[in-house]
Amino acid sequence: MKKKVLALTLGLTMALSLAACGGNTGSSTSGAASGSGADASTSGSGSSGDLITVGFAQVGHESDWRTASTKSAEEVFSEENGYELLFNDADNDSAVQLEAIRSFIQQGVDYIIVDPIVSTGWDSILTECEDAGIPVIVIDRTIDDSDKYVSWVGSDFKTEGLACGEWLKAYAEAKGISEINALVIEGSTGASATIGRTEGFKEIADREGWTILDSQNGDFTEAGGQEVMESYCQSYAGQFNVVICQNDNEAYGAMTAMDAAGVTYGVDGDVIIVSFDSNKPAVQHVLEGNMNATFECNPMAAPFVDEVIKQLEAGETPEKEIYMEESWFAAEDIVSEITVNGEAMPVIHVTQEVLDARPY
Ligand code: GZL
């Protein structure tokens, strides 16, 4: 929008002045390619035309969920859709992410999209965006110490945690399991997804009198999940019957660790294991009974952001908060519905048909 307005003004001025002496107008946009990690660069050669330039500051590449999120953005913010995408993968480094946003400002992008690695430390950079007249759209994780952005598109992470707890309560009752001794493998420290899922599950655990033996950071990675679970198998051998993994990749690592320790899990095992995200490989594990349940976190925010930008381009005011639709999946057709925040929600029994229909 900035470029179109700028190009229009510039073009008009030049046309008027050139008309006096004959000549043509031009416009230039600076584009970019992708950058990642601490030496991330977001500069790039320009491309012409009235494309809307979007700078996307992504968390990193730590999980299947993140890959799906990035893929969705690349598909939506394409040249054929009228966009030029500048992309930065901050590799889970908050300093890199802030620098990438500063670079987008310097390049004069039309819009900035950010998935904030952590939920605090944002007011200063968002003020810089505001001063530069660049609208910011936040996706996925939340920013909790500034509201200087147009819209947020994402998930209710606490609801995901509550849903996990309510499902576990109903499942344990149906299975005649009277005592829950849980181990939690948390996501990245400071991420709102971690904070919300931890808070939601703990609320149900406290209400039901369950024991959470330990809760450690697995960094949303498979290696992190395996490392934490290896430690748990040492420290809590024979004491736990539930493992809550705050994303799919941590669950894959936890299963590897439990295999090595001779701990059985899943539908026919001694330990109930669940995950968050519900990427296709995780739903496959649920179908096969390796995992008991998975709670979806929808990574496909880009189409909703595209809608927000179209509204802004049309001079309209988008919603401040836009929540994604999400489902809960279980291996056994035992719990068909749970009530979360007073709302009845279906629990989907995973069949081959359900797996085949998964979009990511
Ligand atoms: C949640 C998202 C989390 C996913 C992880 O919305 O930020 O980060 O649950 C990802 O898989 O790494």
JSON list of N, CA, C and O in Angstrom, two decimals, residues 34-36 56-78 85-92 97 113 115 139-140 279 298-303 360:
[
{"chain": "A", "resi": 34, "resn": "SER", "atom": "N", "xyz": [15.37, -15.10, 1.26]},
{"chain": "A", "resi": 34, "resn": "SER", "atom": "CA", "xyz": [15.20, -15.47, 2.66]},
{"chain": "A", "resi": 34, "resn": "SER", "atom": "C", "xyz": [16.54, -15.38, 3.36]},
{"chain": "A", "resi": 34, "resn": "SER", "atom": "O", "xyz": [17.59, -15.42, 2.75]},
{"chain": "A", "resi": 35, "resn": "GLY", "atom": "N", "xyz": [16.47, -15.27, 4.68]},
{"chain": "A", "resi": 35, "resn": "GLY", "atom": "CA", "xyz": [17.68, -15.29, 5.48]},
{"chain": "A", "resi": 35, "resn": "GLY", "atom": "C", "xyz": [17.36, -16.14, 6.71]},
{"chain": "A", "resi": 35, "resn": "GLY", "atom": "O", "xyz": [16.21, -16.29, 7.06]},
{"chain": "A", "resi": 36, "resn": "SER", "atom": "N", "xyz": [18.38, -16.73, 7.29]},
{"chain": "A", "resi": 36, "resn": "SER", "atom": "CA", "xyz": [18.04, -17.49, 8.49]},
{"chain": "A", "resi": 36, "resn": "SER", "atom": "C", "xyz": [19.23, -17.46, 9.45]},
{"chain": "A", "resi": 36, "resn": "SER", "atom": "O", "xyz": [20.35, -17.21, 9.07]},
{"chain": "A", "resi": 56, "resn": "PHE", "atom": "N", "xyz": [8.25, -11.10, 6.53]},
{"chain": "A", "resi": 56, "resn": "PHE", "atom": "CA", "xyz": [7.75, -12.11, 7.48]},
{"chain": "A", "resi": 56, "resn": "PHE", "atom": "C", "xyz": [8.90, -12.55, 8.39]},
{"chain": "A", "resi": 56, "resn": "PHE", "atom": "O", "xyz": [9.88, -13.15, 7.92]},
{"chain": "A", "resi": 57, "resn": "ALA", "atom": "N", "xyz": [8.78, -12.23, 9.68]},
{"chain": "A", "resi": 57, "resn": "ALA", "atom": "CA", "xyz": [9.79, -12.62, 10.67]},
{"chain": "A", "resi": 57, "resn": "ALA", "atom": "C", "xyz": [9.31, -13.90, 11.36]},
{"chain": "A", "resi": 57, "resn": "ALA", "atom": "O", "xyz": [8.47, -13.85, 12.27]},
{"chain": "A", "resi": 58, "resn": "GLN", "atom": "N", "xyz": [9.82, -15.03, 10.90]},
{"chain": "A", "resi": 58, "resn": "GLN", "atom": "CA", "xyz": [9.39, -16.35, 11.36]},
{"chain": "A", "resi": 58, "resn": "GLN", "atom": "C", "xyz": [10.25, -16.79, 12.55]},
{"chain": "A", "resi": 58, "resn": "GLN", "atom": "O", "xyz": [11.42, -16.42, 12.68]},
{"chain": "A", "resi": 59, "resn": "VAL", "atom": "N", "xyz": [9.67, -17.63, 13.42]},
{"chain": "A", "resi": 59, "resn": "VAL", "atom": "CA", "xyz": [10.36, -18.09, 14.63]},
{"chain": "A", "resi": 59, "resn": "VAL", "atom": "C", "xyz": [11.64, -18.83, 14.29]},
{"chain": "A", "resi": 59, "resn": "VAL", "atom": "O", "xyz": [12.72, -18.56, 14.82]},
{"chain": "A", "resi": 60, "resn": "GLY", "atom": "N", "xyz": [11.49, -19.83, 13.40]},
{"chain": "A", "resi": 60, "resn": "GLY", "atom": "CA", "xyz": [12.66, -20.68, 13.11]},
{"chain": "A", "resi": 60, "resn": "GLY", "atom": "C", "xyz": [12.23, -21.83, 12.21]},
{"chain": "A", "resi": 60, "resn": "GLY", "atom": "O", "xyz": [11.38, -21.65, 11.34]},
{"chain": "A", "resi": 61, "resn": "HIS", "atom": "N", "xyz": [12.83, -23.00, 12.45]},
{"chain": "A", "resi": 61, "resn": "HIS", "atom": "CA", "xyz": [12.50, -24.20, 11.65]},
{"chain": "A", "resi": 61, "resn": "HIS", "atom": "C", "xyz": [12.57, -25.43, 12.56]},
{"chain": "A", "resi": 61, "resn": "HIS", "atom": "O", "xyz": [13.01, -26.50, 12.14]},
{"chain": "A", "resi": 62, "resn": "GLU", "atom": "N", "xyz": [12.13, -25.25, 13.79]},
{"chain": "A", "resi": 62, "resn": "GLU", "atom": "CA", "xyz": [12.31, -26.26, 14.84]},
{"chain": "A", "resi": 62, "resn": "GLU", "atom": "C", "xyz": [11.37, -27.44, 14.76]},
{"chain": "A", "resi": 62, "resn": "GLU", "atom": "O", "xyz": [11.59, -28.46, 15.44]},
{"chain": "A", "resi": 63, "resn": "SER", "atom": "N", "xyz": [10.27, -27.33, 14.01]},
{"chain": "A", "resi": 63, "resn": "SER", "atom": "CA", "xyz": [9.26, -28.41, 14.08]},
{"chain": "A", "resi": 63, "resn": "SER", "atom": "C", "xyz": [8.49, -28.54, 12.77]},
{"chain": "A", "resi": 63, "resn": "SER", "atom": "O", "xyz": [8.52, -27.64, 11.92]},
{"chain": "A", "resi": 64, "resn": "ASP", "atom": "N", "xyz": [7.77, -29.66, 12.65]},
{"chain": "A", "resi": 64, "resn": "ASP", "atom": "CA", "xyz": [6.92, -29.86, 11.48]},
{"chain": "A", "resi": 64, "resn": "ASP", "atom": "C", "xyz": [5.87, -28.76, 11.39]},
{"chain": "A", "resi": 64, "resn": "ASP", "atom": "O", "xyz": [5.51, -28.30, 10.31]},
{"chain": "A", "resi": 65, "resn": "TRP", "atom": "N", "xyz": [5.38, -28.35, 12.55]},
{"chain": "A", "resi": 65, "resn": "TRP", "atom": "CA", "xyz": [4.38, -27.27, 12.59]},
{"chain": "A", "resi": 65, "resn": "TRP", "atom": "C", "xyz": [4.97, -26.02, 11.96]},
{"chain": "A", "resi": 65, "resn": "TRP", "atom": "O", "xyz": [4.35, -25.35, 11.15]},
{"chain": "A", "resi": 66, "resn": "ARG", "atom": "N", "xyz": [6.18, -25.70, 12.30]},
{"chain": "A", "resi": 66, "resn": "ARG", "atom": "CA", "xyz": [6.83, -24.48, 11.80]},
{"chain": "A", "resi": 66, "resn": "ARG", "atom": "C", "xyz": [7.02, -24.57, 10.28]},
{"chain": "A", "resi": 66, "resn": "ARG", "atom": "O", "xyz": [6.79, -23.59, 9.56]},
{"chain": "A", "resi": 67, "resn": "THR", "atom": "N", "xyz": [7.37, -25.75, 9.83]},
{"chain": "A", "resi": 67, "resn": "THR", "atom": "CA", "xyz": [7.55, -25.95, 8.38]},
{"chain": "A", "resi": 67, "resn": "THR", "atom": "C", "xyz": [6.23, -25.70, 7.65]},
{"chain": "A", "resi": 67, "resn": "THR", "atom": "O", "xyz": [6.18, -25.03, 6.63]},
{"chain": "A", "resi": 68, "resn": "ALA", "atom": "N", "xyz": [5.13, -26.21, 8.23]},
{"chain": "A", "resi": 68, "resn": "ALA", "atom": "CA", "xyz": [3.81, -26.02, 7.62]},
{"chain": "A", "resi": 68, "resn": "ALA", "atom": "C", "xyz": [3.41, -24.54, 7.63]},
{"chain": "A", "resi": 68, "resn": "ALA", "atom": "O", "xyz": [2.84, -24.03, 6.67]},
{"chain": "A", "resi": 69, "resn": "SER", "atom": "N", "xyz": [3.77, -23.85, 8.71]},
{"chain": "A", "resi": 69, "resn": "SER", "atom": "CA", "xyz": [3.46, -22.42, 8.82]},
{"chain": "A", "resi": 69, "resn": "SER", "atom": "C", "xyz": [4.20, -21.64, 7.74]},
{"chain": "A", "resi": 69, "resn": "SER", "atom": "O", "xyz": [3.63, -20.79, 7.04]},
{"chain": "A", "resi": 70, "resn": "THR", "atom": "N", "xyz": [5.48, -21.93, 7.56]},
{"chain": "A", "resi": 70, "resn": "THR", "atom": "CA", "xyz": [6.29, -21.23, 6.55]},
{"chain": "A", "resi": 70, "resn": "THR", "atom": "C", "xyz": [5.79, -21.54, 5.15]},
{"chain": "A", "resi": 70, "resn": "THR", "atom": "O", "xyz": [5.64, -20.64, 4.31]},
{"chain": "A", "resi": 71, "resn": "LYS", "atom": "N", "xyz": [5.46, -22.80, 4.90]},
{"chain": "A", "resi": 71, "resn": "LYS", "atom": "CA", "xyz": [4.97, -23.22, 3.58]},
{"chain": "A", "resi": 71, "resn": "LYS", "atom": "C", "xyz": [3.68, -22.49, 3.23]},
{"chain": "A", "resi": 71, "resn": "LYS", "atom": "O", "xyz": [3.48, -22.01, 2.11]},
{"chain": "A", "resi": 72, "resn": "SER", "atom": "N", "xyz": [2.82, -22.35, 4.23]},
{"chain": "A", "resi": 72, "resn": "SER", "atom": "CA", "xyz": [1.55, -21.65, 4.01]},
{"chain": "A", "resi": 72, "resn": "SER", "atom": "C", "xyz": [1.80, -20.20, 3.61]},
{"chain": "A", "resi": 72, "resn": "SER", "atom": "O", "xyz": [1.19, -19.67, 2.67]},
{"chain": "A", "resi": 73, "resn": "ALA", "atom": "N", "xyz": [2.76, -19.56, 4.26]},
{"chain": "A", "resi": 73, "resn": "ALA", "atom": "CA", "xyz": [3.08, -18.16, 3.95]},
{"chain": "A", "resi": 73, "resn": "ALA", "atom": "C", "xyz": [3.67, -18.03, 2.55]},
{"chain": "A", "resi": 73, "resn": "ALA", "atom": "O", "xyz": [3.32, -17.13, 1.77]},
{"chain": "A", "resi": 74, "resn": "GLU", "atom": "N", "xyz": [4.56, -18.96, 2.20]},
{"chain": "A", "resi": 74, "resn": "GLU", "atom": "CA", "xyz": [5.18, -18.90, 0.87]},
{"chain": "A", "resi": 74, "resn": "GLU", "atom": "C", "xyz": [4.14, -19.10, -0.23]},
{"chain": "A", "resi": 74, "resn": "GLU", "atom": "O", "xyz": [4.20, -18.48, -1.29]},
{"chain": "A", "resi": 75, "resn": "GLU", "atom": "N", "xyz": [3.16, -19.96, 0.03]},
{"chain": "A", "resi": 75, "resn": "GLU", "atom": "CA", "xyz": [2.10, -20.21, -0.97]},
{"chain": "A", "resi": 75, "resn": "GLU", "atom": "C", "xyz": [1.18, -19.00, -1.11]},
{"chain": "A", "resi": 75, "resn": "GLU", "atom": "O", "xyz": [0.77, -18.63, -2.21]},
{"chain": "A", "resi": 76, "resn": "VAL", "atom": "N", "xyz": [0.85, -18.36, -0.01]},
{"chain": "A", "resi": 76, "resn": "VAL", "atom": "CA", "xyz": [-0.11, -17.24, -0.06]},
{"chain": "A", "resi": 76, "resn": "VAL", "atom": "C", "xyz": [0.55, -15.95, -0.54]},
{"chain": "A", "resi": 76, "resn": "VAL", "atom": "O", "xyz": [0.02, -15.26, -1.40]},
{"chain": "A", "resi": 77, "resn": "PHE", "atom": "N", "xyz": [1.72, -15.64, -0.02]},
{"chain": "A", "resi": 77, "resn": "PHE", "atom": "CA", "xyz": [2.36, -14.35, -0.35]},
{"chain": "A", "resi": 77, "resn": "PHE", "atom": "C", "xyz": [3.29, -14.52, -1.55]},
{"chain": "A", "resi": 77, "resn": "PHE", "atom": "O", "xyz": [4.49, -14.24, -1.50]},
{"chain": "A", "resi": 78, "resn": "SER", "atom": "N", "xyz": [2.71, -15.00, -2.62]},
{"chain": "A", "resi": 78, "resn": "SER", "atom": "CA", "xyz": [3.47, -15.26, -3.85]},
{"chain": "A", "resi": 78, "resn": "SER", "atom": "C", "xyz": [3.27, -14.12, -4.84]},
{"chain": "A", "resi": 78, "resn": "SER", "atom": "O", "xyz": [2.33, -13.31, -4.70]},
{"chain": "A", "resi": 85, "resn": "LEU", "atom": "N", "xyz": [7.53, -11.44, -1.05]},
{"chain": "A", "resi": 85, "resn": "LEU", "atom": "CA", "xyz": [7.77, -11.88, 0.33]},
{"chain": "A", "resi": 85, "resn": "LEU", "atom": "C", "xyz": [9.24, -11.75, 0.69]},
{"chain": "A", "resi": 85, "resn": "LEU", "atom": "O", "xyz": [10.11, -12.30, 0.02]},
{"chain": "A", "resi": 86, "resn": "LEU", "atom": "N", "xyz": [9.49, -10.99, 1.77]},
{"chain": "A", "resi": 86, "resn": "LEU", "atom": "CA", "xyz": [10.83, -10.99, 2.38]},
{"chain": "A", "resi": 86, "resn": "LEU", "atom": "C", "xyz": [10.71, -11.89, 3.59]},
{"chain": "A", "resi": 86, "resn": "LEU", "atom": "O", "xyz": [9.82, -11.70, 4.41]},
{"chain": "A", "resi": 87, "resn": "PHE", "atom": "N", "xyz": [11.57, -12.89, 3.69]},
{"chain": "A", "resi": 87, "resn": "PHE", "atom": "CA", "xyz": [11.40, -13.90, 4.75]},
{"chain": "A", "resi": 87, "resn": "PHE", "atom": "C", "xyz": [12.66, -13.98, 5.60]},
{"chain": "A", "resi": 87, "resn": "PHE", "atom": "O", "xyz": [13.78, -13.98, 5.08]},
{"chain": "A", "resi": 88, "resn": "ASN", "atom": "N", "xyz": [12.45, -14.02, 6.92]},
{"chain": "A", "resi": 88, "resn": "ASN", "atom": "CA", "xyz": [13.59, -14.27, 7.81]},
{"chain": "A", "resi": 88, "resn": "ASN", "atom": "C", "xyz": [13.27, -15.38, 8.78]},
{"chain": "A", "resi": 88, "resn": "ASN", "atom": "O", "xyz": [12.23, -15.35, 9.44]},
{"chain": "A", "resi": 89, "resn": "ASP", "atom": "N", "xyz": [14.14, -16.37, 8.88]},
{"chain": "A", "resi": 89, "resn": "ASP", "atom": "CA", "xyz": [14.03, -17.47, 9.84]},
{"chain": "A", "resi": 89, "resn": "ASP", "atom": "C", "xyz": [15.01, -17.14, 10.97]},
{"chain": "A", "resi": 89, "resn": "ASP", "atom": "O", "xyz": [16.22, -17.17, 10.79]},
{"chain": "A", "resi": 90, "resn": "ALA", "atom": "N", "xyz": [14.46, -16.77, 12.15]},
{"chain": "A", "resi": 90, "resn": "ALA", "atom": "CA", "xyz": [15.33, -16.29, 13.24]},
{"chain": "A", "resi": 90, "resn": "ALA", "atom": "C", "xyz": [15.97, -17.42, 14.03]},
{"chain": "A", "resi": 90, "resn": "ALA", "atom": "O", "xyz": [16.69, -17.17, 15.00]},
{"chain": "A", "resi": 91, "resn": "ASP", "atom": "N", "xyz": [15.68, -18.65, 13.64]},
{"chain": "A", "resi": 91, "resn": "ASP", "atom": "CA", "xyz": [16.31, -19.81, 14.31]},
{"chain": "A", "resi": 91, "resn": "ASP", "atom": "C", "xyz": [16.14, -19.73, 15.83]},
{"chain": "A", "resi": 91, "resn": "ASP", "atom": "O", "xyz": [17.09, -19.98, 16.58]},
{"chain": "A", "resi": 92, "resn": "ASN", "atom": "N", "xyz": [14.95, -19.29, 16.24]},
{"chain": "A", "resi": 92, "resn": "ASN", "atom": "CA", "xyz": [14.60, -19.22, 17.67]},
{"chain": "A", "resi": 92, "resn": "ASN", "atom": "C", "xyz": [15.46, -18.25, 18.46]},
{"chain": "A", "resi": 92, "resn": "ASN", "atom": "O", "xyz": [15.63, -18.42, 19.68]},
{"chain": "A", "resi": 97, "resn": "GLN", "atom": "N", "xyz": [15.43, -11.97, 15.46]},
{"chain": "A", "resi": 97, "resn": "GLN", "atom": "CA", "xyz": [14.07, -11.64, 15.00]},
{"chain": "A", "resi": 97, "resn": "GLN", "atom": "C", "xyz": [13.83, -10.13, 15.05]},
{"chain": "A", "resi": 97, "resn": "GLN", "atom": "O", "xyz": [13.29, -9.55, 14.10]},
{"chain": "A", "resi": 113, "resn": "ILE", "atom": "N", "xyz": [4.79, -9.13, 9.01]},
{"chain": "A", "resi": 113, "resn": "ILE", "atom": "CA", "xyz": [4.15, -10.23, 9.74]},
{"chain": "A", "resi": 113, "resn": "ILE", "atom": "C", "xyz": [5.19, -10.78, 10.71]},
{"chain": "A", "resi": 113, "resn": "ILE", "atom": "O", "xyz": [6.35, -10.95, 10.33]},
{"chain": "A", "resi": 115, "resn": "ASP", "atom": "N", "xyz": [5.80, -13.83, 13.84]},
{"chain": "A", "resi": 115, "resn": "ASP", "atom": "CA", "xyz": [5.41, -14.88, 14.79]},
{"chain": "A", "resi": 115, "resn": "ASP", "atom": "C", "xyz": [6.40, -14.72, 15.94]},
{"chain": "A", "resi": 115, "resn": "ASP", "atom": "O", "xyz": [7.56, -15.13, 15.83]},
{"chain": "A", "resi": 139, "resn": "ILE", "atom": "N", "xyz": [1.11, -13.38, 14.05]},
{"chain": "A", "resi": 139, "resn": "ILE", "atom": "CA", "xyz": [0.46, -14.70, 13.87]},
{"chain": "A", "resi": 139, "resn": "ILE", "atom": "C", "xyz": [0.96, -15.67, 14.92]},
{"chain": "A", "resi": 139, "resn": "ILE", "atom": "O", "xyz": [2.06, -15.53, 15.45]},
{"chain": "A", "resi": 140, "resn": "ASP", "atom": "N", "xyz": [0.08, -16.63, 15.22]},
{"chain": "A", "resi": 140, "resn": "ASP", "atom": "CA", "xyz": [0.45, -17.75, 16.07]},
{"chain": "A", "resi": 140, "resn": "ASP", "atom": "C", "xyz": [0.67, -17.32, 17.51]},
{"chain": "A", "resi": 140, "resn": "ASP", "atom": "O", "xyz": [-0.29, -17.09, 18.24]},
{"chain": "A", "resi": 279, "resn": "ASN", "atom": "N", "xyz": [0.15, -32.56, 13.45]},
{"chain": "A", "resi": 279, "resn": "ASN", "atom": "CA", "xyz": [0.63, -32.72, 12.06]},
{"chain": "A", "resi": 279, "resn": "ASN", "atom": "C", "xyz": [0.33, -34.15, 11.61]},
{"chain": "A", "resi": 279, "resn": "ASN", "atom": "O", "xyz": [0.15, -35.05, 12.45]},
{"chain": "A", "resi": 298, "resn": "ASN", "atom": "N", "xyz": [-3.46, -25.10, 14.63]},
{"chain": "A", "resi": 298, "resn": "ASN", "atom": "CA", "xyz": [-3.52, -24.91, 13.19]},
{"chain": "A", "resi": 298, "resn": "ASN", "atom": "C", "xyz": [-2.45, -23.92, 12.71]},
{"chain": "A", "resi": 298, "resn": "ASN", "atom": "O", "xyz": [-2.45, -22.76, 13.09]},
{"chain": "A", "resi": 299, "resn": "PRO", "atom": "N", "xyz": [-1.52, -24.37, 11.83]},
{"chain": "A", "resi": 299, "resn": "PRO", "atom": "CA", "xyz": [-0.42, -23.48, 11.37]},
{"chain": "A", "resi": 299, "resn": "PRO", "atom": "C", "xyz": [-0.79, -22.64, 10.16]},
{"chain": "A", "resi": 299, "resn": "PRO", "atom": "O", "xyz": [0.04, -21.84, 9.70]},
{"chain": "A", "resi": 300, "resn": "MET", "atom": "N", "xyz": [-2.00, -22.79, 9.64]},
{"chain": "A", "resi": 300, "resn": "MET", "atom": "CA", "xyz": [-2.32, -22.16, 8.35]},
{"chain": "A", "resi": 300, "resn": "MET", "atom": "C", "xyz": [-2.92, -20.76, 8.55]},
{"chain": "A", "resi": 300, "resn": "MET", "atom": "O", "xyz": [-4.06, -20.48, 8.21]},
{"chain": "A", "resi": 301, "resn": "ALA", "atom": "N", "xyz": [-2.09, -19.86, 9.12]},
{"chain": "A", "resi": 301, "resn": "ALA", "atom": "CA", "xyz": [-2.60, -18.50, 9.39]},
{"chain": "A", "resi": 301, "resn": "ALA", "atom": "C", "xyz": [-2.53, -17.61, 8.15]},
{"chain": "A", "resi": 301, "resn": "ALA", "atom": "O", "xyz": [-3.26, -16.61, 8.05]},
{"chain": "A", "resi": 302, "resn": "ALA", "atom": "N", "xyz": [-1.65, -17.94, 7.20]},
{"chain": "A", "resi": 302, "resn": "ALA", "atom": "CA", "xyz": [-1.39, -17.02, 6.08]},
{"chain": "A", "resi": 302, "resn": "ALA", "atom": "C", "xyz": [-2.64, -16.60, 5.31]},
{"chain": "A", "resi": 302, "resn": "ALA", "atom": "O", "xyz": [-2.81, -15.40, 5.01]},
{"chain": "A", "resi": 303, "resn": "PRO", "atom": "N", "xyz": [-3.57, -17.50, 5.00]},
{"chain": "A", "resi": 303, "resn": "PRO", "atom": "CA", "xyz": [-4.77, -17.05, 4.27]},
{"chain": "A", "resi": 303, "resn": "PRO", "atom": "C", "xyz": [-5.57, -16.00, 5.04]},
{"chain": "A", "resi": 303, "resn": "PRO", "atom": "O", "xyz": [-6.16, -15.09, 4.46]},
{"chain": "A", "resi": 360, "resn": "TYR", "atom": "N", "xyz": [-1.97, -31.10, 6.56]},
{"chain": "A", "resi": 360, "resn": "TYR", "atom": "CA", "xyz": [-0.52, -30.81, 6.73]},
{"chain": "A", "resi": 360, "resn": "TYR", "atom": "C", "xyz": [0.08, -31.79, 7.71]},
{"chain": "A", "resi": 360, "resn": "TYR", "atom": "O", "xyz": [-0.65, -32.43, 8.46]}
]
